[in-house]
Each structure stands twice: as structure tokens, then as C-alpha cells.
mmCIF file of C-alpha atoms in Angstrom:
data_model
loop_
_atom_site.group_PDB
_atom_site.id
_atom_site.type_symbol
_atom_site.label_atom_id
_atom_site.label_comp_id
_atom_site.label_asym_id
_atom_site.label_seq_id
_atom_site.Cartn_x
_atom_site.Cartn_y
_atom_site.Cartn_z
ATOM 1 C CA SER A 285 108.165 105.470 107.433
ATOM 2 C CA ASN A 286 105.848 108.497 108.393
ATOM 3 C CA CYS A 287 103.104 108.417 105.551
ATOM 4 C CA GLN A 288 99.753 108.828 106.110
ATOM 5 C CA PHE A 289 96.788 106.526 104.661
ATOM 6 C CA HIS A 290 93.542 107.652 104.612
ATOM 7 C CA MET A 291 90.286 107.014 102.867
ATOM 8 C CA HIS A 292 92.244 104.440 100.651
ATOM 9 C CA GLY A 293 90.144 101.364 98.692
ATOM 10 C CA THR A 294 90.030 98.320 99.472
ATOM 11 C CA ILE A 295 94.241 97.684 100.070
ATOM 12 C CA GLY A 296 96.629 100.526 101.747
ATOM 13 C CA MET A 297 99.792 99.185 101.489
ATOM 14 C CA GLN A 298 100.933 96.012 99.439
ATOM 15 C CA VAL A 299 103.672 93.967 99.709
ATOM 16 C CA ALA A 300 104.945 91.689 96.995
ATOM 17 C CA GLY A 301 107.515 89.840 95.109
ATOM 18 C CA PRO A 302 106.127 88.613 91.752
ATOM 19 C CA ASN A 303 109.878 88.054 90.501
ATOM 20 C CA LEU A 304 111.196 86.754 93.646
ATOM 21 C CA PRO A 305 108.636 85.661 96.055
ATOM 22 C CA TYR A 306 110.972 84.026 98.622
ATOM 23 C CA ALA A 307 113.751 87.242 98.719
ATOM 24 C CA GLY A 308 114.254 90.524 100.154
ATOM 25 C CA ASP A 309 113.865 92.485 103.326
ATOM 26 C CA TRP A 310 111.145 95.082 103.735
ATOM 27 C CA MET A 311 109.931 97.128 106.515
ATOM 28 C CA ILE A 312 106.779 99.750 107.083
ATOM 29 C CA GLY A 313 107.644 101.932 109.592
ATOM 30 C CA PRO A 314 107.687 103.724 111.822
ATOM 31 C CA GLY A 315 105.390 106.336 111.906
ATOM 32 C CA ASN A 316 103.055 105.779 109.636
ATOM 33 C CA GLN A 317 99.455 106.027 109.972
ATOM 34 C CA PHE A 318 96.559 104.230 108.249
ATOM 35 C CA ALA A 319 92.883 105.173 108.870
ATOM 36 C CA SER A 320 89.839 105.048 107.146
ATOM 37 C CA GLY A 321 88.998 103.038 104.183
ATOM 38 C CA ALA A 322 86.844 102.648 101.320
ATOM 39 C CA SER A 323 82.540 101.651 103.036
ATOM 40 C CA LEU A 324 81.248 98.324 102.692
ATOM 41 C CA VAL A 325 83.828 95.933 101.174
ATOM 42 C CA ILE A 326 86.878 94.178 102.408
ATOM 43 C CA CYS A 327 89.591 96.606 103.587
ATOM 44 C CA GLN A 328 92.873 95.663 104.592
ATOM 45 C CA HIS A 329 95.546 98.299 105.870
ATOM 46 C CA ILE A 330 98.356 95.937 104.927
ATOM 47 C CA LEU A 331 98.507 92.990 102.590
ATOM 48 C CA ILE A 332 101.857 90.666 102.285
ATOM 49 C CA THR A 333 101.444 88.031 99.474
ATOM 50 C CA SER A 334 105.062 87.681 99.374
ATOM 51 C CA GLY A 335 108.569 89.069 99.877
ATOM 52 C CA GLY A 336 110.773 87.239 101.949
ATOM 53 C CA GLY A 337 111.569 89.185 105.487
ATOM 54 C CA GLY A 338 109.480 91.784 106.720
ATOM 55 C CA ARG A 339 108.784 94.388 109.918
ATOM 56 C CA ILE A 340 106.328 96.110 110.412
ATOM 57 C CA ILE A 341 107.011 98.746 113.504
ATOM 58 C CA GLY A 342 105.564 101.715 114.990
ATOM 59 C CA ASN A 343 102.824 101.979 113.005
ATOM 60 C CA LYS A 344 99.257 103.047 113.760
ATOM 61 C CA LEU A 345 96.313 101.338 112.291
ATOM 62 C CA ASN A 346 93.092 102.675 112.954
ATOM 63 C CA SER A 347 89.346 101.520 111.946
ATOM 64 C CA CYS A 348 88.028 100.902 108.170
ATOM 65 C CA GLY A 349 84.716 102.238 109.128
ATOM 66 C CA SER A 350 82.377 100.703 111.371
ATOM 67 C CA ASN A 351 80.091 99.125 108.658
ATOM 68 C CA ASN A 352 82.763 97.281 107.128
ATOM 69 C CA ILE A 353 83.335 94.933 110.776
ATOM 70 C CA PHE A 354 80.868 92.221 110.332
ATOM 71 C CA ALA A 355 80.259 90.056 107.464
ATOM 72 C CA PRO A 356 80.218 89.563 104.446
ATOM 73 C CA TYR A 357 82.628 92.572 105.066
ATOM 74 C CA GLY A 358 85.719 92.305 106.759
ATOM 75 C CA THR A 359 88.619 94.681 108.034
ATOM 76 C CA TYR A 360 92.106 94.273 108.718
ATOM 77 C CA GLY A 361 94.847 95.577 110.160
ATOM 78 C CA VAL A 362 97.687 93.155 108.353
ATOM 79 C CA ARG A 363 96.767 90.093 106.357
ATOM 80 C CA TRP A 364 99.194 87.847 105.607
ATOM 81 C CA ALA A 365 97.921 86.041 102.108
ATOM 82 C CA PRO A 366 100.948 83.913 100.365
ATOM 83 C CA ASN A 367 99.834 83.483 96.779
ATOM 84 C CA LEU A 368 99.153 79.988 95.799
ATOM 85 C CA ALA A 369 100.440 80.125 92.521
ATOM 86 C CA VAL A 370 103.813 81.477 93.542
ATOM 87 C CA ALA A 371 106.341 78.432 94.324
ATOM 88 C CA GLN A 372 108.861 78.780 97.009
ATOM 89 C CA ASN A 373 106.757 81.492 98.702
ATOM 90 C CA SER A 374 108.550 82.319 101.815
ATOM 91 C CA LEU A 375 107.693 85.066 104.404
ATOM 92 C CA GLU A 376 110.493 85.077 106.575
ATOM 93 C CA PRO A 377 111.853 86.618 109.662
ATOM 94 C CA ILE A 378 108.866 88.438 110.728
ATOM 95 C CA VAL A 379 108.979 90.971 113.328
ATOM 96 C CA VAL A 380 105.786 92.895 113.959
ATOM 97 C CA SER A 381 106.412 94.979 116.797
ATOM 98 C CA GLY A 382 105.494 98.656 119.161
ATOM 99 C CA ASN A 383 101.979 99.233 116.424
ATOM 100 C CA THR A 384 98.903 100.241 117.794
ATOM 101 C CA ILE A 385 95.559 98.352 115.719
ATOM 102 C CA GLU A 386 92.514 99.371 116.791
ATOM 103 C CA GLY A 387 88.811 98.780 115.499
ATOM 104 C CA LEU A 388 89.017 96.173 112.723
ATOM 105 C CA SER A 389 87.212 92.667 112.883
ATOM 106 C CA ILE A 390 90.814 91.305 113.281
ATOM 107 C CA GLY A 391 94.206 92.732 113.292
ATOM 108 C CA LEU A 392 96.708 90.282 112.164
ATOM 109 C CA TYR A 393 95.662 87.886 110.549
ATOM 110 C CA PHE A 394 97.566 85.139 108.602
ATOM 111 C CA ASP A 395 95.140 83.658 105.927
ATOM 112 C CA GLY A 396 96.274 80.408 104.508
ATOM 113 C CA SER A 397 93.428 79.971 102.345
ATOM 114 C CA PHE A 398 95.604 80.846 98.936
ATOM 115 C CA VAL A 399 98.439 79.079 100.450
ATOM 116 C CA GLY A 400 100.190 76.177 98.316
ATOM 117 C CA GLN A 401 101.844 73.687 99.428
ATOM 118 C CA THR A 402 106.086 75.564 99.405
ATOM 119 C CA ALA A 403 104.454 78.786 100.534
ATOM 120 C CA THR A 404 105.777 79.067 104.418
ATOM 121 C CA ALA A 405 106.051 81.904 106.997
ATOM 122 C CA THR A 406 108.474 81.124 110.110
ATOM 123 C CA GLN A 407 110.751 82.888 112.436
ATOM 124 C CA MET A 408 108.012 85.147 113.330
ATOM 125 C CA THR A 409 108.403 87.825 116.456
ATOM 126 C CA ILE A 410 105.072 89.521 117.464
ATOM 127 C CA CYS A 411 105.520 91.584 120.863
ATOM 128 C CA GLY A 412 105.208 95.199 122.252
ATOM 129 C CA ASN A 413 101.663 95.463 120.483
ATOM 130 C CA GLN A 414 98.355 96.785 121.198
ATOM 131 C CA ILE A 415 95.869 95.390 119.503
ATOM 132 C CA TRP A 416 91.966 95.980 119.863
ATOM 133 C CA CYS A 417 89.902 94.072 117.800
ATOM 134 C CA LEU A 418 86.412 91.454 117.174
ATOM 135 C CA GLN A 419 89.685 89.150 116.861
ATOM 136 C CA ASP A 420 93.597 90.160 118.117
ATOM 137 C CA ILE A 421 95.066 87.485 116.003
ATOM 138 C CA VAL A 422 93.688 85.091 113.991
ATOM 139 C CA MET A 423 96.087 81.836 111.761
ATOM 140 C CA THR A 424 93.741 79.749 109.264
ATOM 141 C CA PRO A 425 94.940 76.787 107.546
ATOM 142 C CA THR A 426 95.865 76.005 103.972
ATOM 143 C CA SER A 427 93.271 74.904 101.417
ATOM 144 C CA VAL A 428 95.972 72.199 100.629
ATOM 145 C CA ASN A 429 95.772 71.392 104.721
ATOM 146 C CA ALA A 430 99.998 71.961 104.892
ATOM 147 C CA GLN A 431 101.484 73.455 107.795
ATOM 148 C CA TRP A 432 102.312 77.008 106.539
ATOM 149 C CA ILE A 433 102.959 78.611 109.844
ATOM 150 C CA SER A 434 105.826 77.591 112.425
ATOM 151 C CA GLY A 435 108.067 78.996 114.714
ATOM 152 C CA VAL A 436 106.488 81.684 116.140
ATOM 153 C CA GLN A 437 107.314 83.733 119.202
ATOM 154 C CA ILE A 438 103.655 85.923 120.029
ATOM 155 C CA THR A 439 105.243 87.887 123.743
ATOM 156 C CA GLY A 440 104.511 90.868 125.672
ATOM 157 C CA ASN A 441 101.193 92.458 123.803
ATOM 158 C CA TYR A 442 98.286 94.415 125.210
ATOM 159 C CA LEU A 443 95.479 92.054 123.800
ATOM 160 C CA SER A 444 91.808 93.137 124.420
ATOM 161 C CA SER A 445 89.644 91.140 121.615
ATOM 162 C CA GLN A 446 86.119 91.659 121.617
ATOM 163 C CA THR A 447 85.172 88.029 121.337
ATOM 164 C CA VAL A 448 86.093 85.437 123.717
ATOM 165 C CA ILE A 449 89.079 84.099 121.954
ATOM 166 C CA SER A 450 92.159 86.452 121.476
ATOM 167 C CA VAL A 451 94.529 83.904 119.329
ATOM 168 C CA THR A 452 92.887 81.461 116.689
ATOM 169 C CA THR A 453 94.954 78.643 115.432
ATOM 170 C CA THR A 454 94.312 75.403 114.678
ATOM 171 C CA THR A 455 96.268 72.164 115.431
ATOM 172 C CA ASN A 456 98.642 71.958 111.810
ATOM 173 C CA ASN A 457 99.395 76.067 112.235
#
């Protein structure tokens, strides 16, 4: 709580539970501020690769630098990227509430590119956030085309996407 993460490298904070990737609860916030970051790299303020249930509440996630928002680089407020090599990787429940996320490529990114058959993210509530990014919320499928996201409630947020679509999903998520 109440920490400032300024001019970090590629990751401001990482949540990972290598020994029990499906267990444990964690919380980020309130009052943390993430701003700026390394130039001309992929920059993510919060990276979650495993760790049971999590809460991200009452934080400010600001730009990682205007040079980073377009390909081949990217800037992410919160990126969920469960590890393919870890069996029974379960992220639940997840609560994202009362955050301000601005000036990034993607505000909340559920990245399925590293997800295996057994990883899941479920019982999610995303509410009361202000998100102003190129894409506000993005959910992508897994490399093995397995459904890994279920039970999502997105409500009461202010979404101001700089692209045509604010929430991007695929049919198997």
C-alpha cells in the first residue's frame, strides 16, 4: 500500500507463486502509483503469472512513456499471463476495483498466449475503474484453444478506449 513505482524496467511488480501457483491470496493497493518505465520496451506495471486469488484496489497506473504504446512495443496496466509450464495454475477470485489506468496500450490484459490446458481465471469482478487506454480490456485465447477465462462480471467502469472496441474477447473465453 501507498508505494510509488517510477521509472521501473519492464515490470513494476510481479505476482508469482512458483511452489503453489494455485494457492494464496494477495492484494495490491490501495494508494500505489505506477508511472513511466523503460523506454522502447514492453512495459507492464503489474504482471501476474500465478498466485491464487487477487485484489487490485485503489491504485493509479499511468503511462509507461508515449514511445512505447505502439507495436512492436506495448504498455500494459495489469497483465495476466499464467505460466504454461505450471500445472493447476488457478487465478480466482479476482477483484479489480477503484483503479485509475491511463495512457497505456492495454489497460487490463488477459494474455492467453502462455496458458496451458489446466490454467484458469474465474470468479472475476472488474468494477468502478476509470480506464483510458488504446484498448481498455483485452482477453485473448490460449495457444491450445482451451477456455481459460470464465465467470467474469464487468460493471460500473468508465471506459474511454482510443480504438473502436473497448472490450475484445473471442468465442471460447
